[in-house]
Short mmCIF file of C-alpha atoms and ligand atoms in Angstrom, two decimals:
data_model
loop_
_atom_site.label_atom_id
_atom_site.label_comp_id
_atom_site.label_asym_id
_atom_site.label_seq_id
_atom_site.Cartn_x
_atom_site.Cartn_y
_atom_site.Cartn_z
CA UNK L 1 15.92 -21.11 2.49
CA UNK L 2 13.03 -21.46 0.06
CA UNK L 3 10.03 -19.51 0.66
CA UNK L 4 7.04 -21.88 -0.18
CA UNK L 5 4.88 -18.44 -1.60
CA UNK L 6 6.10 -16.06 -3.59
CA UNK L 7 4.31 -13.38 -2.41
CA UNK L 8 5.76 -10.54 -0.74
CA UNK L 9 4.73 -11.33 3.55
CA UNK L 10 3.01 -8.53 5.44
CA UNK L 11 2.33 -8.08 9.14
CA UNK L 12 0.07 -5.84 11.40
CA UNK L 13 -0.71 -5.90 14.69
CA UNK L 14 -2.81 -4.34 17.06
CA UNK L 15 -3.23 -3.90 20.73
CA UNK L 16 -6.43 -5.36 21.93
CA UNK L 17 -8.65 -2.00 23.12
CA UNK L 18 -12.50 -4.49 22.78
CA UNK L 19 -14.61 -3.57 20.77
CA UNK L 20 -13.60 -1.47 17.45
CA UNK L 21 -14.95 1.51 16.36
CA UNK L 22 -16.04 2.91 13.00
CA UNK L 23 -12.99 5.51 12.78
CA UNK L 24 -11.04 1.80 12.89
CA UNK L 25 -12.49 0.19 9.78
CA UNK L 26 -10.67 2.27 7.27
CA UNK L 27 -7.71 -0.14 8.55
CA UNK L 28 -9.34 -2.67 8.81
CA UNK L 29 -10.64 -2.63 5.07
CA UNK L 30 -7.19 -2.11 4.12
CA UNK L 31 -5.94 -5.67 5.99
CA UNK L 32 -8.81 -7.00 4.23
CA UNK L 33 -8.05 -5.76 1.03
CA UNK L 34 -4.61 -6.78 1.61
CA UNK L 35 -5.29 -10.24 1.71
CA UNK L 36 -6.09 -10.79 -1.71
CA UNK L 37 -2.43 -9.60 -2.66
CA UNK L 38 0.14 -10.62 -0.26
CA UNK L 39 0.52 -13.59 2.40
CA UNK L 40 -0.83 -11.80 5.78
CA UNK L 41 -0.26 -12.04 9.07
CA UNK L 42 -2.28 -9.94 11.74
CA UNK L 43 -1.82 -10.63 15.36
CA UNK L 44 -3.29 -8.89 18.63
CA UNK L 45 -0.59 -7.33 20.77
CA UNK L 46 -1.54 -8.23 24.10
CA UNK L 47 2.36 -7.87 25.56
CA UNK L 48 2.41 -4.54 24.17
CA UNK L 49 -1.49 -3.94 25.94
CA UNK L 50 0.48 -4.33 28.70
CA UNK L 51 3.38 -2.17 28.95
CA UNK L 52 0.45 0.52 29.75
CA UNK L 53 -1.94 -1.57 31.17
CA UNK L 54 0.18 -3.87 33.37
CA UNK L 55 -2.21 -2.46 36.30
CA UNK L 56 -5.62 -3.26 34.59
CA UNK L 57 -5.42 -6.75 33.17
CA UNK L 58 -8.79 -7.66 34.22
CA UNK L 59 -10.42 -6.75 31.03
CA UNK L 60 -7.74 -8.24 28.84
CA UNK L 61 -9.19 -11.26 27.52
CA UNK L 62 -12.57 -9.98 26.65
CA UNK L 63 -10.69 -7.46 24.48
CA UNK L 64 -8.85 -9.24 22.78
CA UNK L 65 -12.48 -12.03 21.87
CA UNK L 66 -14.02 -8.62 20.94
CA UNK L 67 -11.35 -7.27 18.66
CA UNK L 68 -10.83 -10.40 17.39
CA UNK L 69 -15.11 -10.47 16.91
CA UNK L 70 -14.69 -7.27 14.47
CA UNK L 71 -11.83 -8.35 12.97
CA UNK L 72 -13.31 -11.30 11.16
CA UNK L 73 -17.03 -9.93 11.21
CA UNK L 74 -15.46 -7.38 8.25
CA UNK L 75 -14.27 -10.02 6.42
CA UNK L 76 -10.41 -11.09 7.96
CA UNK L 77 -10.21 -14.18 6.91
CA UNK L 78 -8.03 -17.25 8.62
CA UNK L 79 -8.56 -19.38 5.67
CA UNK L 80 -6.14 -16.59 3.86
CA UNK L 81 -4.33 -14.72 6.37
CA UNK L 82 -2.64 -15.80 9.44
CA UNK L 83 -4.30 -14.72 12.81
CA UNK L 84 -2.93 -15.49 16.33
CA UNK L 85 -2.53 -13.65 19.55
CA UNK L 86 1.08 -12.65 20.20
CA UNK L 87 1.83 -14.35 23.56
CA UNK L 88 0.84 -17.50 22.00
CA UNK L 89 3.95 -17.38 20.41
CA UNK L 90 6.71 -17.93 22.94
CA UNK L 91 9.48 -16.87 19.94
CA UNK L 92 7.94 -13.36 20.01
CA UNK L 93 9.42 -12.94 23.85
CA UNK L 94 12.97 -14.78 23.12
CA UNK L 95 13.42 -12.90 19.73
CA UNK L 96 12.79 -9.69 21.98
CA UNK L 97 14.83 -10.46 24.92
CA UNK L 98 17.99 -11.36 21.94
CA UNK L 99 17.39 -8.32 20.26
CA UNK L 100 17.27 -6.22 23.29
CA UNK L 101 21.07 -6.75 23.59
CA UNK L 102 21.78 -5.18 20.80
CA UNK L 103 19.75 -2.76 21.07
CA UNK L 104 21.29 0.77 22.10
CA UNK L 105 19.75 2.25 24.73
CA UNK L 106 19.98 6.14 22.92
CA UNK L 107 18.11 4.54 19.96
CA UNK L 108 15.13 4.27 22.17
CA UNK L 109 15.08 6.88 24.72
CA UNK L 110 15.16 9.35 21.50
CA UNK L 111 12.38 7.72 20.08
CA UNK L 112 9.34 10.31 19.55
CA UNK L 113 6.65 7.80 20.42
CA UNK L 114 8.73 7.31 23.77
CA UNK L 115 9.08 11.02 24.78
CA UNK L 116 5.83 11.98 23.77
CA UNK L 117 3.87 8.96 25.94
CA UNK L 118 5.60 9.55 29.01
CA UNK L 119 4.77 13.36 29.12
CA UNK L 120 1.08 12.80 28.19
CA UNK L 121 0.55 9.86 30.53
CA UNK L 122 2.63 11.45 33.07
CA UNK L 123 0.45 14.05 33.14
CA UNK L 124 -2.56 11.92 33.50
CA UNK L 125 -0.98 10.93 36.65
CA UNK L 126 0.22 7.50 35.05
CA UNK L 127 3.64 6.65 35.26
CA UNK L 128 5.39 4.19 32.99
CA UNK L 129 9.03 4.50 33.79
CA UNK L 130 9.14 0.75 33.42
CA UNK L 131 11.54 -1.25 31.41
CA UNK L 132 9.15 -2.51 29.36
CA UNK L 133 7.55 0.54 28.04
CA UNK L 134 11.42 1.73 26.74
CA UNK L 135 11.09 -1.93 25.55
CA UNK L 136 8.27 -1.20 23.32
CA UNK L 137 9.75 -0.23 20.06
CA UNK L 138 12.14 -3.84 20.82
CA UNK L 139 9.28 -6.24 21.46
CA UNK L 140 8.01 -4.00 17.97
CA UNK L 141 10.70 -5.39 15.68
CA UNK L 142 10.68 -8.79 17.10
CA UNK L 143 7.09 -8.91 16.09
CA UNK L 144 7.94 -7.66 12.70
CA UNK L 145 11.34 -9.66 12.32
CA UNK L 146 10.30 -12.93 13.22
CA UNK L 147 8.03 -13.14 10.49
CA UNK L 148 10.49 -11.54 7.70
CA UNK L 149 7.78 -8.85 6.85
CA UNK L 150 8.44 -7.16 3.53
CA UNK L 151 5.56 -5.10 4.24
CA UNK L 152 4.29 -3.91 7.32
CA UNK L 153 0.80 -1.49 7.24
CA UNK L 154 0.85 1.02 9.97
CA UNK L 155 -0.51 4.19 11.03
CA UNK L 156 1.56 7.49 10.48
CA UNK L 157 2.24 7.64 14.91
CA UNK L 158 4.17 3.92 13.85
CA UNK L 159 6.80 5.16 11.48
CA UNK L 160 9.29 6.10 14.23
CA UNK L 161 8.93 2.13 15.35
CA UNK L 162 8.62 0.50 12.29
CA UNK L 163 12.13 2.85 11.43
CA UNK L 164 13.45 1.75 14.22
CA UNK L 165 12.69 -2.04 13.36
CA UNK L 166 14.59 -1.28 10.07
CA UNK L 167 17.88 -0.43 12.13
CA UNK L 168 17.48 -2.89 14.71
CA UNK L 169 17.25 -5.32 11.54
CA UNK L 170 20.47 -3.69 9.89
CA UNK L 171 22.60 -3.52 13.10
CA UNK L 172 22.28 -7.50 13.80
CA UNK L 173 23.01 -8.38 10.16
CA UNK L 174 26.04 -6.37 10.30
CA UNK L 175 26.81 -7.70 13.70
CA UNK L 176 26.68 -11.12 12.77
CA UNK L 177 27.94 -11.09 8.89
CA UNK L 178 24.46 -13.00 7.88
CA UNK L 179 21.70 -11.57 6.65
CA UNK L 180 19.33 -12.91 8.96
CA UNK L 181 16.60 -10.29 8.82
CA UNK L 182 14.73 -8.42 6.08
CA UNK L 183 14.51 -4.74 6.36
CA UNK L 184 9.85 -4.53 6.42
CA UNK L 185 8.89 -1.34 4.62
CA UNK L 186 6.25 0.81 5.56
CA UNK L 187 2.61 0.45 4.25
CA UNK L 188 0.57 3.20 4.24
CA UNK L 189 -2.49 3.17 3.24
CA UNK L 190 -5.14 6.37 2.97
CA UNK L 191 -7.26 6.34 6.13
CA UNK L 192 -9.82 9.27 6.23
CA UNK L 193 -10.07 11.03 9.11
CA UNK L 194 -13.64 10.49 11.01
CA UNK L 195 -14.24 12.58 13.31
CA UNK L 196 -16.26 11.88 16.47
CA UNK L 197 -19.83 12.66 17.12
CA UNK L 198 -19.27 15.52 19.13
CA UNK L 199 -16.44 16.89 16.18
CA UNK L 200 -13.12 15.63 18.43
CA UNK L 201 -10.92 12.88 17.57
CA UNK L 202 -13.27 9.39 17.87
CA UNK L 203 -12.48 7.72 21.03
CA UNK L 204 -13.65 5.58 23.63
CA UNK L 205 -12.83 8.27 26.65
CA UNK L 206 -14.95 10.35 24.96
CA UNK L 207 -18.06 8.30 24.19
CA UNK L 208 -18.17 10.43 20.88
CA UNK L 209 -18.05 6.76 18.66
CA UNK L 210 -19.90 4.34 16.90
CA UNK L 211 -19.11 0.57 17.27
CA UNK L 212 -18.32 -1.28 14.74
CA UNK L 213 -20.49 -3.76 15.51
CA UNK L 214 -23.51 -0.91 17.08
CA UNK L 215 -27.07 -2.15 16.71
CA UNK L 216 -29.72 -0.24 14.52
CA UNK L 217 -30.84 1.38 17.42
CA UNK L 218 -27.46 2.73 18.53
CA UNK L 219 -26.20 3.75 15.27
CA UNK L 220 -29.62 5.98 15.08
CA UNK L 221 -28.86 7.59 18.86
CA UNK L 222 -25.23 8.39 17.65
CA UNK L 223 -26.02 10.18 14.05
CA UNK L 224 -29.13 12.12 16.06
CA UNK L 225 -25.88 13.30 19.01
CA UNK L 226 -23.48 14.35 15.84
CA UNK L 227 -23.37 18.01 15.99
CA UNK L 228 -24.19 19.71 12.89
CA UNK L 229 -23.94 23.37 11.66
CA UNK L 230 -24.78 25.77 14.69
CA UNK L 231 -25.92 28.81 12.74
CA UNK L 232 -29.32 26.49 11.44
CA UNK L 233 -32.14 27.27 13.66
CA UNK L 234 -35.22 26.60 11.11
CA UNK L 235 -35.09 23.86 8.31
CA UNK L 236 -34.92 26.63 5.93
CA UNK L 237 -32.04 28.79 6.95
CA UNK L 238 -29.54 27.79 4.27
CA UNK L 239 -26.55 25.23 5.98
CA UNK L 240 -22.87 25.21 5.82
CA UNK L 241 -22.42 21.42 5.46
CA UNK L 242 -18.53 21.91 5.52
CA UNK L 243 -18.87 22.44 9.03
CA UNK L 244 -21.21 19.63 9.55
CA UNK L 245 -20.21 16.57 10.65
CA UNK L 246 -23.24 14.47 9.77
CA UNK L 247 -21.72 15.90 6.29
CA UNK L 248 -18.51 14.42 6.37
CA UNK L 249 -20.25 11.25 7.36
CA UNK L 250 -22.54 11.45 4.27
CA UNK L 251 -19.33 12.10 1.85
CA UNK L 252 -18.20 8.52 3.24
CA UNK L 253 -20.94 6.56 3.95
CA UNK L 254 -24.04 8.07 1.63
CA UNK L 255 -21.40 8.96 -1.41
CA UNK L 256 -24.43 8.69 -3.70
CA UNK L 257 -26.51 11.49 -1.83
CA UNK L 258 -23.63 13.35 -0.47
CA UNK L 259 -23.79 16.03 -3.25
CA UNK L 260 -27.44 16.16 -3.25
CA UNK L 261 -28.10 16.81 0.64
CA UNK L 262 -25.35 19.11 0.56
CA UNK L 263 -26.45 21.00 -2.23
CA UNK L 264 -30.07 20.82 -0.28
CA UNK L 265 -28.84 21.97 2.82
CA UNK L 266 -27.46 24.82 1.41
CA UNK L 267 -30.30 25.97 -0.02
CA UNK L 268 -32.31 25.17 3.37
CA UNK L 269 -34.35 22.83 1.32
CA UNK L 270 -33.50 19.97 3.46
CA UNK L 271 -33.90 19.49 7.68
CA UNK L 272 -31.04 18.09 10.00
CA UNK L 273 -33.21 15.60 11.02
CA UNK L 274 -34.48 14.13 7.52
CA UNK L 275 -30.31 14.25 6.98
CA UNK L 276 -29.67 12.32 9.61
CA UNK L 277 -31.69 9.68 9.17
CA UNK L 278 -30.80 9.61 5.85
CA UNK L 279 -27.15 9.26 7.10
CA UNK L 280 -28.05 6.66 9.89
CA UNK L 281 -29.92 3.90 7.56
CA UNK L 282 -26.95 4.37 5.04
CA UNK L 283 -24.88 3.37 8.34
CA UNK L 284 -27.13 0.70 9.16
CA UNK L 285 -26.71 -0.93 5.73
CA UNK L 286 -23.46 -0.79 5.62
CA UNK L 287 -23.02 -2.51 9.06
CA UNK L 288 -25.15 -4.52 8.99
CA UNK L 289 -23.58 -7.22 7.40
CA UNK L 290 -20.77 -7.25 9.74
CA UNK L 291 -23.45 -7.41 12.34
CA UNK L 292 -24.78 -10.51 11.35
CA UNK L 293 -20.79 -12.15 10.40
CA UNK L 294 -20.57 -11.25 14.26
CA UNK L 295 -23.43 -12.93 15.31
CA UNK L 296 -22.78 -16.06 13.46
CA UNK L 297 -19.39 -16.23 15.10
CA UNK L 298 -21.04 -15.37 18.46
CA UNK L 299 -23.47 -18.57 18.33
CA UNK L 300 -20.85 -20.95 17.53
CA UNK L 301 -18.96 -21.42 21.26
CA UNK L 302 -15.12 -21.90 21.09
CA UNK L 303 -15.22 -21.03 17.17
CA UNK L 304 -12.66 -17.86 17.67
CA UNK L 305 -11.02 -19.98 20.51
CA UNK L 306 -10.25 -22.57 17.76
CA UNK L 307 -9.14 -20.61 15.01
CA UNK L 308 -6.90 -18.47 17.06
CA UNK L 309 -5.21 -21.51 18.32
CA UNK L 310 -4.67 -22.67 14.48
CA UNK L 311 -3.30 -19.43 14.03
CA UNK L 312 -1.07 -19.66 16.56
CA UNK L 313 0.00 -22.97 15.47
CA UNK L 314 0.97 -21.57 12.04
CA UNK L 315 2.90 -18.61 13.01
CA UNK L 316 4.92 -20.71 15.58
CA UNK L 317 6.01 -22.90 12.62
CA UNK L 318 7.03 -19.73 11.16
CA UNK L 319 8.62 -18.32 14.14
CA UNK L 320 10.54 -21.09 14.99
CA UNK L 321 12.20 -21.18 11.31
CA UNK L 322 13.25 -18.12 12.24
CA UNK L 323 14.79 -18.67 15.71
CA UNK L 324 16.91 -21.35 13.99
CA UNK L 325 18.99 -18.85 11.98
CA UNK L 326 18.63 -16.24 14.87
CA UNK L 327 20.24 -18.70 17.34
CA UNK L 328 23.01 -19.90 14.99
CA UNK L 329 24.12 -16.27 13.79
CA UNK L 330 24.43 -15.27 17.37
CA UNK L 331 25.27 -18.61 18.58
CA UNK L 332 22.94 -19.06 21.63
N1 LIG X 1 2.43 -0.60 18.11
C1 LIG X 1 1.31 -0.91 17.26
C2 LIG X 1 0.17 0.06 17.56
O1 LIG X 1 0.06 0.54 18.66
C3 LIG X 1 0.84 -2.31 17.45
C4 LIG X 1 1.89 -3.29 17.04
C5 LIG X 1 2.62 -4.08 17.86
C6 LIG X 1 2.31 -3.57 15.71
N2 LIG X 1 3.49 -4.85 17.14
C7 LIG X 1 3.32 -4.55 15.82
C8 LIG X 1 1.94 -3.07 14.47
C9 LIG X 1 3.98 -5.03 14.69
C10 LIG X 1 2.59 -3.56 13.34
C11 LIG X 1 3.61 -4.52 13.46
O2 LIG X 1 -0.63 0.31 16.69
FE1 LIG X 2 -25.61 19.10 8.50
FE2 LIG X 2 -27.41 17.80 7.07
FE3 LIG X 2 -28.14 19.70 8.82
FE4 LIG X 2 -26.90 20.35 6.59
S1 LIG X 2 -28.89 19.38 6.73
S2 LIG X 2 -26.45 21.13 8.63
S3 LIG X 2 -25.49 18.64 6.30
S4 LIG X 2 -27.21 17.75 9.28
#
């Protein structure tokens, strides 16, 4: 079949968690960037929301208008890329269900991912024995398949599903003497690691973030929580800034002061708090922006409504391309 662009086809998804933090937009930049090079696709995963969620759906939808809110408020655009939610697309579920037959069951009860969630949610007293959490990797690959992704931009914790994508991919081919699917290669991009305010891993349990979309006012009360080097008492006791994490903040978001403060800090000739709010207008700024791309979508009712339909619409057409050969080489 002809392909109508010549550029190589990449696809991300993620699953919709509302609102987007700051230690997100690393990855997010990246789809954006990617946009400009290759034909994109980026879908929310609201199936795979639910093979842990299946018991808290209430929130669902509001997620997935607020991810979908950050998303395009840092510059995803559906005039370039591709942007639907996933059970909009029927093909996603029948491409799943096919592939789940020839799928074997070893390949995914050894998968890391699998092992690792059911231990850690176990022990939060969640259990997801379920079929459709074994699925996950499965309903993974369709995603990625359907589409004939060259390229697929994940996260590190995603190589053992994208790998197993790449099998699933291989075994059908061979199965059925066609080359139906492409083989999607890994896309890793550099993602700095941001640590929360309080120094753990950014997360929404933890309240230690900063929303993408925070106001002025928030993005001040977050820098003024970070914790900074414990052994300054007076402005002019000389600072360790590596151990600072309004420092590592500065290094990404102040890259023109970074040296300075730090070299000021050492020397005690600077205070935490003229740092910070150094750091938190240099955050503002660079929000800010996105802020107001947010707020322009916001005023415009049914405008994300609308152009996640059109996605939709577009990745069907895709999808059901796809199904054709799918159902022929397997004859169903
Ligand atoms: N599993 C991915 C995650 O948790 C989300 C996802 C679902 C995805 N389907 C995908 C990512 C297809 C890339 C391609 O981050
Ligand atoms: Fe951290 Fe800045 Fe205080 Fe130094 S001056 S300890 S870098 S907040």
């Amino acid at each position: 079949m002809q392909q109508a662009d010549a550029r190589k086809r990449s696809l991300s998804g993620m699953r919709p968690t509302g609102k987007l933090h700051i230690g997100h937009l690393s990855v997010l930049e990246n789809w954006v960037r990617m946009q400009e090079q290759y034909e994109c696709f980026f879908f929310v995963a609201n199936w795979h929301a639910l093979t842990t969620a299946f018991e808290e759906t209430e929130s669902i939808r509001d997620s997935i208008r607020e991810m979908a809110l950050d998303w395009f408020s840092v510059g995803i655009n559906p005039e370039k890329s591709t942007v639907f939610i996933q059970s909009e697309v029927k093909e996603h579920a029948e491409l799943y269900l096919l592939l789940s037959m020839v799928t074997p069951l070893g390949w995914l009860e050894r998968c890391p991912t699998y092992k690792d969630q059911i231990i850690q949610l176990g022990s939060q007293g969640k259990d997801i024995s379920t079929h459709g959490f074994l699925g996950y990797p499965v309903l993974m690959a369709a995603d990625i398949l359907l589409y004939r992704a060259d390229l697929v931009p994940v996260g590190e914790d995603q190589l053992p599903h994208l790998e197993l994508s790449r099998e699933i991919a291989r075994r059908f081919n061979y199965l059925y003497h066609k080359k139906v699917f492409t083989e999607p290669q890994a896309y890793l991009a550099e993602v700095p690691l941001l640590p929360g305010v309080d120094g753990r891993k950014m997360s929404k349990s933890y309240n230690n973030y900063i929303s993408i979309s925070a106001s002025s006012e928030e993005i001040q009360n977050k820098v003024k929580m970070m914790v900074t080097d414990p052994a300054r008492i007076h402005k002019t006791d000389p600072g360790h800034p590596e151990v600072c994490i309004v420092n590592t903040y500065q290094k990404l978001y102040n890259a023109q002061e970074y040296g300075q403060i730090a070299e000021d800090c050492r020397r005690g000739q600077i205070g935490c708090v003229a740092c910070k709010k150094r750091l938190a207008s240099r955050l503002d700024a660079y929000l800010s922006p996105f802020r107001e791309k947010r707020r322009s979508l916001e005023s415009q009712p049914g405008q994300i409504e609308d152009i996640l339909a059109e996605g939709a619409r577009k990745a069907r057409l895709e999808a059901e391309k796809m199904m054709g050969g799918v159902r022929e080489a397997m004859r169903v």
